[in-house]
JSON list of C-alpha atoms in Angstrom, two decimals:
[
{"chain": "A", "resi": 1, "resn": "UNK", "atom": "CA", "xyz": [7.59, 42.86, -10.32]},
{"chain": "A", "resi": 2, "resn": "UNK", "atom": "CA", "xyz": [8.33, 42.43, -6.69]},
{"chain": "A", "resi": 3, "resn": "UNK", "atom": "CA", "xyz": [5.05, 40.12, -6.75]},
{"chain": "A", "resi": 4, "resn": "UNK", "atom": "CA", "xyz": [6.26, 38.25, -9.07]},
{"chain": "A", "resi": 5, "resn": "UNK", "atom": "CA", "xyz": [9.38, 37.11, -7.68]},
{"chain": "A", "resi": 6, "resn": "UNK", "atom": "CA", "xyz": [7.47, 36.29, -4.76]},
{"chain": "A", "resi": 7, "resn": "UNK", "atom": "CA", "xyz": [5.23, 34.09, -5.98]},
{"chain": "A", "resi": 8, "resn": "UNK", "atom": "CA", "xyz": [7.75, 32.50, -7.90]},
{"chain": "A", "resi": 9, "resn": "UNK", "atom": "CA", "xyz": [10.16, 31.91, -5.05]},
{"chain": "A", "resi": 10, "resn": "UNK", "atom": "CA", "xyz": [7.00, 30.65, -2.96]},
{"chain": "A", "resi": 11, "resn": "UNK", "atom": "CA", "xyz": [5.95, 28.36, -6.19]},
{"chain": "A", "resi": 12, "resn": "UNK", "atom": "CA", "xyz": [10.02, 26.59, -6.22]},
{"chain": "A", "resi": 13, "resn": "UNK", "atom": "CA", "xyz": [9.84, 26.52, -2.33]},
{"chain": "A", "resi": 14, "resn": "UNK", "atom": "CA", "xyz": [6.64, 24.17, -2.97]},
{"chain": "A", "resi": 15, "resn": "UNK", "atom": "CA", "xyz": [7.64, 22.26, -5.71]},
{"chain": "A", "resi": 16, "resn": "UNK", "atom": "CA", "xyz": [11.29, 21.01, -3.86]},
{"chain": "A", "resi": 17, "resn": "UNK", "atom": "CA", "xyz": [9.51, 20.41, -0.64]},
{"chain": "A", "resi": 18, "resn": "UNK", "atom": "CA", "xyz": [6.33, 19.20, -1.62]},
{"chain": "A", "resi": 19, "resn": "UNK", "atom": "CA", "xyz": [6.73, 16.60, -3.02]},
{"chain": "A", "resi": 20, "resn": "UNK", "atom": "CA", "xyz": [8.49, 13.49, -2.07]},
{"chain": "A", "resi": 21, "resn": "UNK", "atom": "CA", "xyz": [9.99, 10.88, -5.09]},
{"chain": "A", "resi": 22, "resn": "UNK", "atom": "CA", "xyz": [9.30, 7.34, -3.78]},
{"chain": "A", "resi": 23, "resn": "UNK", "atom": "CA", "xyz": [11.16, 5.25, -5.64]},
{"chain": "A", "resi": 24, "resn": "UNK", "atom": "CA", "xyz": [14.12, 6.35, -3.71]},
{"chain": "A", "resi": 25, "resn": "UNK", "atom": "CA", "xyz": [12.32, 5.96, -0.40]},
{"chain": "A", "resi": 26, "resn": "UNK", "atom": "CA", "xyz": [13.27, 3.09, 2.37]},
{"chain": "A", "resi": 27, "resn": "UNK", "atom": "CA", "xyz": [10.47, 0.28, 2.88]},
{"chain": "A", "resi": 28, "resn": "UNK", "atom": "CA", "xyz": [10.42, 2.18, 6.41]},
{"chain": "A", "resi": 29, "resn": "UNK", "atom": "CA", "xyz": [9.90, 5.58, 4.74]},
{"chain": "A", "resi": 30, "resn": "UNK", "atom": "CA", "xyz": [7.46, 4.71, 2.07]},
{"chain": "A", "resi": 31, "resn": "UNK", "atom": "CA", "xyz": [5.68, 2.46, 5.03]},
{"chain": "A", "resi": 32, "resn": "UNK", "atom": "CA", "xyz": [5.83, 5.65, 7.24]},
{"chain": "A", "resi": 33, "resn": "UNK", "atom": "CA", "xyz": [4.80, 7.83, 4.21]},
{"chain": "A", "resi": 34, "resn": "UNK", "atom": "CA", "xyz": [2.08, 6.23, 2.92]},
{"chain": "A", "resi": 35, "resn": "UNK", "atom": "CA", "xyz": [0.55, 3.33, 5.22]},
{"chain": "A", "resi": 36, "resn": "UNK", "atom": "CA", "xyz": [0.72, 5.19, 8.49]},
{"chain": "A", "resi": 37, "resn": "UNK", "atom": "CA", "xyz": [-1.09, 8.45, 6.53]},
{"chain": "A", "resi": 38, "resn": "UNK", "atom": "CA", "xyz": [-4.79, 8.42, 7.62]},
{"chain": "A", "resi": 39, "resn": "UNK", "atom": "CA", "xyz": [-5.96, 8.49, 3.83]},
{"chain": "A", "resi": 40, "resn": "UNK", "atom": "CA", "xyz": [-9.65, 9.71, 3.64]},
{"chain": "A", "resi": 41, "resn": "UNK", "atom": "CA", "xyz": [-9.47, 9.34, -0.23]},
{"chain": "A", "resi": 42, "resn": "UNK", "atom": "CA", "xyz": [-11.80, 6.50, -1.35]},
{"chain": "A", "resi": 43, "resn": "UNK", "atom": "CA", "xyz": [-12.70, 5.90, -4.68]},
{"chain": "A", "resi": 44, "resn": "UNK", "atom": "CA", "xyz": [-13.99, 2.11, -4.61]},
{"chain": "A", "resi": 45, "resn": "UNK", "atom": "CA", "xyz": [-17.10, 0.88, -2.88]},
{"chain": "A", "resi": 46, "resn": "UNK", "atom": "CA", "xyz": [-18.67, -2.69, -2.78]},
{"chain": "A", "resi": 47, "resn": "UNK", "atom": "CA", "xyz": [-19.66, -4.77, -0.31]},
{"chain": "A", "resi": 48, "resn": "UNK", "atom": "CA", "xyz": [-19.98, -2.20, 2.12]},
{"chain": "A", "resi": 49, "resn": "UNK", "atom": "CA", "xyz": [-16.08, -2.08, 2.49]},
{"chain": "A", "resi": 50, "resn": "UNK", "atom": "CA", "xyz": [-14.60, 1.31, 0.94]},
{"chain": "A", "resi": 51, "resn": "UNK", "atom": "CA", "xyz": [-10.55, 1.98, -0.11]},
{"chain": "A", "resi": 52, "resn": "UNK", "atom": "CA", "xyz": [-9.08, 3.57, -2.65]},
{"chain": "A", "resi": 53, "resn": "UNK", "atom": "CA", "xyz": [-7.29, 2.63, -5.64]},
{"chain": "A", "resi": 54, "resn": "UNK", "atom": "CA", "xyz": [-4.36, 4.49, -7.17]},
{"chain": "A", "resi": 55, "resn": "UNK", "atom": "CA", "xyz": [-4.47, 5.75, -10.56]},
{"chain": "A", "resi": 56, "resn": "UNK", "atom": "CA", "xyz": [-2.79, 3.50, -13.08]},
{"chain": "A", "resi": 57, "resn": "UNK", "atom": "CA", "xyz": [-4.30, 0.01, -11.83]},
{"chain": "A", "resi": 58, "resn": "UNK", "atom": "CA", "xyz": [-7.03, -1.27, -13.25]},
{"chain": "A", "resi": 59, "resn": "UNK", "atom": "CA", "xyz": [-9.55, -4.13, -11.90]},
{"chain": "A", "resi": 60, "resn": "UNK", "atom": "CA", "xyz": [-9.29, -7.39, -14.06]},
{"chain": "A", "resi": 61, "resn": "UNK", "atom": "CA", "xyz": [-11.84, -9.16, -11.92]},
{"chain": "A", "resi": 62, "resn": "UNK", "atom": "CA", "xyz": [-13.58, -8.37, -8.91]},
{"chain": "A", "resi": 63, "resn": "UNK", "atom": "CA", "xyz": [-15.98, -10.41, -6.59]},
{"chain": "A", "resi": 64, "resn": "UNK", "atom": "CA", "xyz": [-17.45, -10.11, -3.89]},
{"chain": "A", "resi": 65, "resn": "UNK", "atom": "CA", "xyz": [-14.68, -9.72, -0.65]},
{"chain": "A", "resi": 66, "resn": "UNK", "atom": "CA", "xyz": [-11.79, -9.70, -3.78]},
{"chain": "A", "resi": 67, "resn": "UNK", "atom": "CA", "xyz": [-10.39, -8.21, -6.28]},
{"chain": "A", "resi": 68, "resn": "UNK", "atom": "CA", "xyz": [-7.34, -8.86, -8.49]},
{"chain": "A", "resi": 69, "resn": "UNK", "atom": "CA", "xyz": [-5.29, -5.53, -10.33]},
{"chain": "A", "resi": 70, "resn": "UNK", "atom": "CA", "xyz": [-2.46, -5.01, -12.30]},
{"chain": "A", "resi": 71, "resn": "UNK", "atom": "CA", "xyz": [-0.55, -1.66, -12.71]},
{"chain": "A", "resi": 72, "resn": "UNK", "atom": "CA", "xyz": [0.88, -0.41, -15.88]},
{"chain": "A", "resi": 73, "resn": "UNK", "atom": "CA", "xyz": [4.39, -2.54, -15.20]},
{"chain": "A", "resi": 74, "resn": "UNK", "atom": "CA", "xyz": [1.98, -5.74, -15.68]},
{"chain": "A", "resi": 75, "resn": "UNK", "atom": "CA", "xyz": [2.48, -6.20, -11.58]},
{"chain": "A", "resi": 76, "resn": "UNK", "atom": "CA", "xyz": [-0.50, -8.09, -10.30]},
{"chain": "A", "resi": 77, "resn": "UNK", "atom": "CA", "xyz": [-2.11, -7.48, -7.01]},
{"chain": "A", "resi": 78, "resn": "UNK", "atom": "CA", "xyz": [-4.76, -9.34, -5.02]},
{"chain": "A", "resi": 79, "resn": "UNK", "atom": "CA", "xyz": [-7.08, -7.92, -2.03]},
{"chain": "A", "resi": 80, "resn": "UNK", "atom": "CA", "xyz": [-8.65, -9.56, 0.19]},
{"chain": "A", "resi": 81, "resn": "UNK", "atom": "CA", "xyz": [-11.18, -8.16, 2.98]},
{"chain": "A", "resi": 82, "resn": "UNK", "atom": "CA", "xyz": [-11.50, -10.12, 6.10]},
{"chain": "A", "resi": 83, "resn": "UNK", "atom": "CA", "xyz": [-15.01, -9.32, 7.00]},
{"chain": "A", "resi": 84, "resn": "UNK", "atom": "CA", "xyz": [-15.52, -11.79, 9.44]},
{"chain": "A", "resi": 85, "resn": "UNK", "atom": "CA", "xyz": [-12.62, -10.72, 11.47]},
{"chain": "A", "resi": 86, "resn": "UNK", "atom": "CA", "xyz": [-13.69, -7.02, 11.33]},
{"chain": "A", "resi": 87, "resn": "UNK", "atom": "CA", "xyz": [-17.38, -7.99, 12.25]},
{"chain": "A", "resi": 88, "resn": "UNK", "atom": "CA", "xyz": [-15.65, -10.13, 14.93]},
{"chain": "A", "resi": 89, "resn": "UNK", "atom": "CA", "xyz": [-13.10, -7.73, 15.70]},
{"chain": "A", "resi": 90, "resn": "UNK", "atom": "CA", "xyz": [-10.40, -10.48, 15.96]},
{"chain": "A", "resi": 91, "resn": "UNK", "atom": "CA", "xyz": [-7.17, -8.65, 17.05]},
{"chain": "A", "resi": 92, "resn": "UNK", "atom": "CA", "xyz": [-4.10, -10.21, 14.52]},
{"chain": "A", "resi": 93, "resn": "UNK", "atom": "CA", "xyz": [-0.96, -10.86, 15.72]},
{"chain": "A", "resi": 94, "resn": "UNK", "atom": "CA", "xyz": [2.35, -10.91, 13.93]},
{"chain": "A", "resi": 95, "resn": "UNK", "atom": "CA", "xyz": [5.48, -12.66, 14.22]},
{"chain": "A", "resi": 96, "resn": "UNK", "atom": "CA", "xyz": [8.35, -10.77, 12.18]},
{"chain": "A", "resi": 97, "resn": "UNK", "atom": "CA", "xyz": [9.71, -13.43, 10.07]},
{"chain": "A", "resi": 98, "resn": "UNK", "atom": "CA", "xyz": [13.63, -13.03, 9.70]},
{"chain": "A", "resi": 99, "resn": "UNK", "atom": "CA", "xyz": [13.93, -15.25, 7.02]},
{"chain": "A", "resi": 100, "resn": "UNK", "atom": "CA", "xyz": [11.99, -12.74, 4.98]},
{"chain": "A", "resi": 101, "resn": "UNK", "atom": "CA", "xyz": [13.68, -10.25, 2.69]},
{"chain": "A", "resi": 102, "resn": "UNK", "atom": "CA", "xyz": [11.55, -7.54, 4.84]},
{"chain": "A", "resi": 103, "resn": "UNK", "atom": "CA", "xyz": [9.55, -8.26, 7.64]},
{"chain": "A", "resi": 104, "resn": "UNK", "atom": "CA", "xyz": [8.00, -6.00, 10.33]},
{"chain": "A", "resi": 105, "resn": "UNK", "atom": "CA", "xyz": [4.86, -5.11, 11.92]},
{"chain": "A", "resi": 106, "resn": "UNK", "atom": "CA", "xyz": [2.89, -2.14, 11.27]},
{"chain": "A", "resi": 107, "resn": "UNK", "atom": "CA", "xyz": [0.52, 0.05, 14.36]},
{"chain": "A", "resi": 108, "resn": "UNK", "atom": "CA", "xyz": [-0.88, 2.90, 13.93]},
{"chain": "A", "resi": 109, "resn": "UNK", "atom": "CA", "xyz": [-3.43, 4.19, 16.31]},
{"chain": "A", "resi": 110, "resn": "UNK", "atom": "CA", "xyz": [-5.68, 1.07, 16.99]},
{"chain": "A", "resi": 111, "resn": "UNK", "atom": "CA", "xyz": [-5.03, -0.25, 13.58]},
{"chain": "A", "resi": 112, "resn": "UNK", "atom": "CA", "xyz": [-2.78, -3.27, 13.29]},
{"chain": "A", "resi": 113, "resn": "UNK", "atom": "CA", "xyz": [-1.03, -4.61, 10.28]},
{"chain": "A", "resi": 114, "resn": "UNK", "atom": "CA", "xyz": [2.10, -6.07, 9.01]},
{"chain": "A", "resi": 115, "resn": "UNK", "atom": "CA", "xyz": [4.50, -6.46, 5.71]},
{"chain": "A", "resi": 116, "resn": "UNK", "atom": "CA", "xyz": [6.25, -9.23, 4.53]},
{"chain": "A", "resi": 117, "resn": "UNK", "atom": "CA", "xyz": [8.35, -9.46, 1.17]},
{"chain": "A", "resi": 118, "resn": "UNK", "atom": "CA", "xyz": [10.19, -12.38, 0.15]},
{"chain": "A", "resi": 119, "resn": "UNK", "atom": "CA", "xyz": [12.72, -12.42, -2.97]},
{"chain": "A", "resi": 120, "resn": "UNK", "atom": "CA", "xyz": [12.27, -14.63, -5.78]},
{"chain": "A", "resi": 121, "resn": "UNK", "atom": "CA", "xyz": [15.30, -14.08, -8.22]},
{"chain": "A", "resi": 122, "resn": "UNK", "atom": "CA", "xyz": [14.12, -11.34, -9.66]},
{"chain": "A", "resi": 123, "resn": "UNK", "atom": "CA", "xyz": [11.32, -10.69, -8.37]},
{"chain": "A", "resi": 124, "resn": "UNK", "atom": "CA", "xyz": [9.66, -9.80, -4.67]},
{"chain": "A", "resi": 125, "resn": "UNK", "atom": "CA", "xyz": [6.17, -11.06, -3.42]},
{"chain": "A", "resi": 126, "resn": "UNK", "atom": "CA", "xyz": [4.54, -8.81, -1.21]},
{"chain": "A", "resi": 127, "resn": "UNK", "atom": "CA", "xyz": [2.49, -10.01, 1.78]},
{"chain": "A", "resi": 128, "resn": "UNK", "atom": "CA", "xyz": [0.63, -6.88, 3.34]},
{"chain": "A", "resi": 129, "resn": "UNK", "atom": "CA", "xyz": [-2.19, -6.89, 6.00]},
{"chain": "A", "resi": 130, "resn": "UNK", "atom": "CA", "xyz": [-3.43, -3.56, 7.72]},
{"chain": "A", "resi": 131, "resn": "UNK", "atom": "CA", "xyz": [-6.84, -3.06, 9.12]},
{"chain": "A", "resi": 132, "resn": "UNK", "atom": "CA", "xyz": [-8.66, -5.82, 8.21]},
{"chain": "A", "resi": 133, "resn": "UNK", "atom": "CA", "xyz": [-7.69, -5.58, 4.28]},
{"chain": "A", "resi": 134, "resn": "UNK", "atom": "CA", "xyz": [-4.59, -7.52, 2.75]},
{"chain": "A", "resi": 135, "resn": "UNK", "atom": "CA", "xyz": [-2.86, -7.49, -0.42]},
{"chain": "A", "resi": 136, "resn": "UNK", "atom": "CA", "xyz": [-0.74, -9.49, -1.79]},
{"chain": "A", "resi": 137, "resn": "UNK", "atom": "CA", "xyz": [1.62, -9.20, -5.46]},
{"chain": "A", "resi": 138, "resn": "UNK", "atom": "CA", "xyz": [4.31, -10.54, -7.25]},
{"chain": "A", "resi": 139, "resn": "UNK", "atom": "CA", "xyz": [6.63, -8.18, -8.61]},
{"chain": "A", "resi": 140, "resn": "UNK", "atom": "CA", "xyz": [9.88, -7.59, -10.39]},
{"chain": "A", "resi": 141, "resn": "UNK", "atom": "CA", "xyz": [12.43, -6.08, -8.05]},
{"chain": "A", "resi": 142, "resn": "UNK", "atom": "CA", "xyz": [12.79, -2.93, -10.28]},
{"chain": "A", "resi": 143, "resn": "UNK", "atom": "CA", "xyz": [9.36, -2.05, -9.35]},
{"chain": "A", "resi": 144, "resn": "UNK", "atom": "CA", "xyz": [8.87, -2.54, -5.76]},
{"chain": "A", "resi": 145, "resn": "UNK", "atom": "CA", "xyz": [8.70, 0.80, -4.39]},
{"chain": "A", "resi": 146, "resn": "UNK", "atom": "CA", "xyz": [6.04, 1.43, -6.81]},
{"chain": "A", "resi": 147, "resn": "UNK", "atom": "CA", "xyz": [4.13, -2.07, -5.65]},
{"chain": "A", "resi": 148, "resn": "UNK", "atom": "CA", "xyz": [4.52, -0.51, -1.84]},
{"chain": "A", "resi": 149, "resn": "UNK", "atom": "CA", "xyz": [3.32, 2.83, -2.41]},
{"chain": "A", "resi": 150, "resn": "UNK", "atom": "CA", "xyz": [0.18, 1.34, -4.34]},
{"chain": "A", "resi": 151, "resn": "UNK", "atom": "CA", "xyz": [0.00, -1.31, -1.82]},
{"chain": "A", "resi": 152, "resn": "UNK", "atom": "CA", "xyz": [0.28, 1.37, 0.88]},
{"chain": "A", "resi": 153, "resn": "UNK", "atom": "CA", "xyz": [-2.62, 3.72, -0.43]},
{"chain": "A", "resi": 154, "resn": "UNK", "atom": "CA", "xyz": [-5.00, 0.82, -1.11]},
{"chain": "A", "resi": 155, "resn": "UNK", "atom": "CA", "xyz": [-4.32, -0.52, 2.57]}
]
């Protein structure tokens, strides 16, 4: 019985700290969550460039250098890697834009990158550049944690 109650308290100790809801998350946070995470997970390959993609989006085209998703929401997203700056390891520099509804650079290590959203009524488009990859979508407002956490593990 004892064993039991263990486990059990060691199960609920997991399950509240484990696991973190993002959709009440800052930009900073979810950047800091999920961006600045060295992700190993890859689950796309082509072109010689690998990343992965998040479960729930699904490729509606994909060529060469690009691709273009959309998530269950109907939220479209389009990547874009710069191989000729990674071949030519061109450094990228950033200016925060404070016009911009977010804006702010992004280092991590030797990896450089920034995000930029900008509001549209109702809806935010997403600029976001980190090593070499960049992704851009137009999204409702509702759904832009969401957008940045996908955003953030493709990236």
């Amino acid at each position: 019985m004892k064993k039991v109650i263990v486990l059990l308290s060691l199960l609920s100790l997991f399950l509240i700290t484990g696991c973190t809801n993002l959709n009440t998350l800052s930009i900073d946070k979810i950047i800091e969550t999920v961006i600045k995470k060295d992700n190993k997970l890859k689950n796309v390959n082509f072109e010689g460039y690998s990343y992965y993609v998040p479960k729930g989006l699904k490729f509606l085209n994909k060529k060469e250098y690009n691709a273009y998703l959309s998530d269950f929401n109907n939220n479209h997203y389009y990547i874009y890697v710069d191989v000729v700056s990674k071949h030519s390891k061109i450094k990228h520099k950033y200016k925060v834009n404070k016009d911009a509804y977010y804006s702010k650079a992004i280092k991590n290590k030797n990896k450089f990158g920034y995000l930029e959203i900008n509001e549209y009524k109702d809806n935010c488009f997403i600029e976001a550049m980190y090593n070499y990859m960049k992704v851009e979508a137009y999204v409702n407002k509702d759904n832009l944690n969401d957008a940045l956490t996908n955003i953030g593990m493709m990236l």
